[in-house]
Amino acid sequence: MPMSSSAKDAARPNRGRAAGPANRAALLAAAREVFGEQGLSAPLSAVARRAGVGQGSLYRHFPTRTALAAAV
């Protein structure tokens, strides 16, 4: 039987602030890939998904699409 999304989340520990620098780096790498494939109008949810983080993490580091694009 496949795991529910809440069961998957429970299986993945929350690293809190320690994950911040790694999440930021993953978001930048994912944004380069996604923007390169789909352009700057690509859904930011696709960037977060590719980075393996939640959308909240994306917006914590980059509050706007412009901020993310400028950092890339």
CSV table of N, CA and C in Angstrom, one decimal:
chain,number,residue,atom,x,y,z
A,1,MET,N,0.9,-1.2,0.0
A,1,MET,CA,0.0,0.0,0.0
A,1,MET,C,0.9,1.2,0.0
A,2,PRO,N,0.7,2.2,-0.9
A,2,PRO,CA,1.5,3.4,-1.0
A,2,PRO,C,1.3,4.3,0.3
A,3,MET,N,2.4,5.0,0.6
A,3,MET,CA,2.3,5.9,1.8
A,3,MET,C,1.5,7.1,1.4
A,4,SER,N,0.8,7.6,2.4
A,4,SER,CA,0.1,8.9,2.2
A,4,SER,C,1.1,10.0,2.3
A,5,SER,N,0.7,11.2,1.8
A,5,SER,CA,1.7,12.3,1.8
A,5,SER,C,2.0,12.7,3.3
A,6,SER,N,1.0,12.6,4.2
A,6,SER,CA,1.3,12.9,5.6
A,6,SER,C,2.3,11.9,6.2
A,7,ALA,N,2.2,10.6,5.8
A,7,ALA,CA,3.1,9.6,6.3
A,7,ALA,C,4.5,9.8,5.7
A,8,LYS,N,4.6,10.3,4.5
A,8,LYS,CA,5.9,10.6,3.9
A,8,LYS,C,6.5,11.7,4.7
A,9,ASP,N,5.7,12.8,4.9
A,9,ASP,CA,6.2,13.9,5.7
A,9,ASP,C,6.7,13.5,7.1
A,10,ALA,N,6.0,12.7,7.7
A,10,ALA,CA,6.4,12.2,9.0
A,10,ALA,C,7.7,11.4,9.0
A,11,ALA,N,7.9,10.7,7.9
A,11,ALA,CA,9.1,9.9,7.8
A,11,ALA,C,10.3,10.8,7.5
A,12,ARG,N,10.1,12.0,7.0
A,12,ARG,CA,11.2,12.9,6.7
A,12,ARG,C,11.4,13.9,7.9
A,13,PRO,N,12.5,13.8,8.6
A,13,PRO,CA,12.7,14.7,9.7
A,13,PRO,C,12.9,16.2,9.3
A,14,ASN,N,12.4,17.1,10.1
A,14,ASN,CA,12.5,18.5,9.9
A,14,ASN,C,13.8,19.0,10.4
A,15,ARG,N,14.7,19.4,9.6
A,15,ARG,CA,16.1,19.8,10.0
A,15,ARG,C,16.1,21.3,10.5
A,16,GLY,N,15.0,22.0,10.4
A,16,GLY,CA,14.9,23.4,10.8
A,16,GLY,C,15.9,24.3,10.2
A,17,ARG,N,16.5,25.2,11.0
A,17,ARG,CA,17.4,26.2,10.5
A,17,ARG,C,18.6,25.6,9.9
A,18,ALA,N,19.0,24.5,10.3
A,18,ALA,CA,20.3,23.8,9.8
A,18,ALA,C,20.2,23.6,8.3
A,19,ALA,N,18.9,23.4,7.8
A,19,ALA,CA,18.7,23.1,6.4
A,19,ALA,C,18.7,24.3,5.5
A,20,GLY,N,18.7,25.5,6.1
A,20,GLY,CA,18.6,26.7,5.4
A,20,GLY,C,19.6,26.9,4.2
A,21,PRO,N,20.9,26.8,4.5
A,21,PRO,CA,21.9,27.0,3.4
A,21,PRO,C,21.7,26.0,2.3
A,22,ALA,N,21.5,24.7,2.7
A,22,ALA,CA,21.3,23.6,1.7
A,22,ALA,C,20.1,23.9,0.9
A,23,ASN,N,19.0,24.3,1.5
A,23,ASN,CA,17.7,24.5,0.8
A,23,ASN,C,17.9,25.7,-0.2
A,24,ARG,N,18.6,26.7,0.2
A,24,ARG,CA,18.8,27.9,-0.6
A,24,ARG,C,19.6,27.4,-1.9
A,25,ALA,N,20.7,26.7,-1.7
A,25,ALA,CA,21.5,26.2,-2.8
A,25,ALA,C,20.7,25.3,-3.7
A,26,ALA,N,19.9,24.4,-3.1
A,26,ALA,CA,19.0,23.5,-3.9
A,26,ALA,C,18.0,24.3,-4.7
A,27,LEU,N,17.4,25.4,-4.1
A,27,LEU,CA,16.5,26.2,-4.8
A,27,LEU,C,17.1,27.0,-6.0
A,28,LEU,N,18.3,27.5,-5.8
A,28,LEU,CA,19.0,28.2,-6.9
A,28,LEU,C,19.3,27.2,-8.0
A,29,ALA,N,19.8,26.0,-7.7
A,29,ALA,CA,20.1,25.0,-8.8
A,29,ALA,C,18.8,24.6,-9.5
A,30,ALA,N,17.8,24.4,-8.7
A,30,ALA,CA,16.5,24.0,-9.4
A,30,ALA,C,15.9,25.2,-10.2
A,31,ALA,N,16.1,26.4,-9.7
A,31,ALA,CA,15.6,27.5,-10.5
A,31,ALA,C,16.3,27.7,-11.8
A,32,ARG,N,17.6,27.5,-11.8
A,32,ARG,CA,18.4,27.5,-13.0
A,32,ARG,C,17.9,26.5,-14.0
A,33,GLU,N,17.7,25.3,-13.6
A,33,GLU,CA,17.2,24.2,-14.4
A,33,GLU,C,15.8,24.5,-15.0
A,34,VAL,N,14.8,24.8,-14.0
A,34,VAL,CA,13.4,25.0,-14.4
A,34,VAL,C,13.3,26.3,-15.3
A,35,PHE,N,13.9,27.4,-14.9
A,35,PHE,CA,13.9,28.6,-15.8
A,35,PHE,C,14.5,28.3,-17.1
A,36,GLY,N,15.6,27.5,-17.2
A,36,GLY,CA,16.2,27.2,-18.4
A,36,GLY,C,15.3,26.4,-19.3
A,37,GLU,N,14.5,25.5,-18.7
A,37,GLU,CA,13.6,24.6,-19.5
A,37,GLU,C,12.3,25.3,-19.9
A,38,GLN,N,11.8,26.1,-19.0
A,38,GLN,CA,10.4,26.6,-19.1
A,38,GLN,C,10.3,28.1,-19.2
A,39,GLY,N,11.4,28.8,-19.0
A,39,GLY,CA,11.4,30.3,-19.0
A,39,GLY,C,11.1,30.9,-17.6
A,40,LEU,N,11.2,32.2,-17.5
A,40,LEU,CA,11.0,32.8,-16.2
A,40,LEU,C,9.6,32.8,-15.7
A,41,SER,N,8.7,32.4,-16.6
A,41,SER,CA,7.3,32.4,-16.2
A,41,SER,C,6.9,31.0,-15.7
A,42,ALA,N,7.9,30.1,-15.5
A,42,ALA,CA,7.6,28.8,-15.0
A,42,ALA,C,7.0,28.8,-13.6
A,43,PRO,N,6.2,27.9,-13.2
A,43,PRO,CA,5.6,27.9,-11.9
A,43,PRO,C,6.6,27.8,-10.8
A,44,LEU,N,6.5,28.6,-9.8
A,44,LEU,CA,7.5,28.5,-8.7
A,44,LEU,C,7.3,27.2,-7.9
A,45,SER,N,6.1,26.6,-8.0
A,45,SER,CA,5.9,25.3,-7.4
A,45,SER,C,6.8,24.3,-8.1
A,46,ALA,N,7.1,24.4,-9.3
A,46,ALA,CA,8.0,23.5,-10.0
A,46,ALA,C,9.4,23.6,-9.5
A,47,VAL,N,9.8,24.9,-9.2
A,47,VAL,CA,11.1,25.1,-8.7
A,47,VAL,C,11.2,24.4,-7.3
A,48,ALA,N,10.3,24.7,-6.5
A,48,ALA,CA,10.3,24.1,-5.1
A,48,ALA,C,10.3,22.5,-5.2
A,49,ARG,N,9.4,22.0,-6.0
A,49,ARG,CA,9.4,20.5,-6.2
A,49,ARG,C,10.7,20.0,-6.7
A,50,ARG,N,11.3,20.6,-7.6
A,50,ARG,CA,12.6,20.1,-8.2
A,50,ARG,C,13.7,20.2,-7.1
A,51,ALA,N,13.6,21.2,-6.2
A,51,ALA,CA,14.6,21.4,-5.2
A,51,ALA,C,14.3,20.5,-4.0
A,52,GLY,N,13.1,19.9,-3.9
A,52,GLY,CA,12.8,19.0,-2.8
A,52,GLY,C,12.4,19.7,-1.6
A,53,VAL,N,11.9,20.9,-1.7
A,53,VAL,CA,11.5,21.7,-0.5
A,53,VAL,C,10.1,22.1,-0.7
A,54,GLY,N,9.4,22.6,0.3
A,54,GLY,CA,8.1,23.1,0.2
A,54,GLY,C,8.1,24.6,-0.3
A,55,GLN,N,6.9,25.0,-0.8
A,55,GLN,CA,6.8,26.4,-1.3
A,55,GLN,C,7.1,27.4,-0.2
A,56,GLY,N,6.8,27.1,1.0
A,56,GLY,CA,7.1,28.0,2.1
A,56,GLY,C,8.6,28.3,2.2
A,57,SER,N,9.4,27.3,2.0
A,57,SER,CA,10.9,27.4,2.1
A,57,SER,C,11.3,28.3,0.9
A,58,LEU,N,10.7,28.1,-0.3
A,58,LEU,CA,11.1,28.9,-1.4
A,58,LEU,C,10.8,30.4,-1.1
A,59,TYR,N,9.6,30.7,-0.6
A,59,TYR,CA,9.2,32.1,-0.3
A,59,TYR,C,10.0,32.7,0.9
A,60,ARG,N,10.4,31.8,1.8
A,60,ARG,CA,11.2,32.3,2.9
A,60,ARG,C,12.6,32.9,2.4
A,61,HIS,N,13.2,32.2,1.4
A,61,HIS,CA,14.4,32.6,0.9
A,61,HIS,C,14.3,33.7,-0.2
A,62,PHE,N,13.2,33.5,-1.0
A,62,PHE,CA,13.0,34.4,-2.2
A,62,PHE,C,11.6,34.9,-2.2
A,63,PRO,N,11.2,36.0,-1.6
A,63,PRO,CA,9.8,36.4,-1.4
A,63,PRO,C,9.1,36.7,-2.7
A,64,THR,N,9.8,36.9,-3.8
A,64,THR,CA,9.2,37.2,-5.1
A,64,THR,C,9.9,36.5,-6.2
A,65,ARG,N,9.2,36.3,-7.3
A,65,ARG,CA,9.8,35.7,-8.5
A,65,ARG,C,11.0,36.5,-8.9
A,66,THR,N,10.9,37.9,-8.8
A,66,THR,CA,12.0,38.7,-9.2
A,66,THR,C,13.2,38.5,-8.4
A,67,ALA,N,13.0,38.3,-7.1
A,67,ALA,CA,14.2,38.0,-6.2
A,67,ALA,C,14.9,36.7,-6.5
A,68,LEU,N,14.1,35.7,-6.9
A,68,LEU,CA,14.7,34.4,-7.3
A,68,LEU,C,15.4,34.6,-8.6
A,69,ALA,N,14.8,35.2,-9.5
A,69,ALA,CA,15.4,35.4,-10.8
A,69,ALA,C,16.7,36.2,-10.7
A,70,ALA,N,16.7,37.2,-9.9
A,70,ALA,CA,18.0,38.0,-9.7
A,70,ALA,C,19.1,37.2,-9.1
A,71,ALA,N,18.7,36.3,-8.2
A,71,ALA,CA,19.7,35.5,-7.5
A,71,ALA,C,20.3,34.4,-8.4
A,72,VAL,N,19.5,34.0,-9.4
A,72,VAL,CA,20.0,33.0,-10.3
A,72,VAL,C,21.0,33.6,-11.3
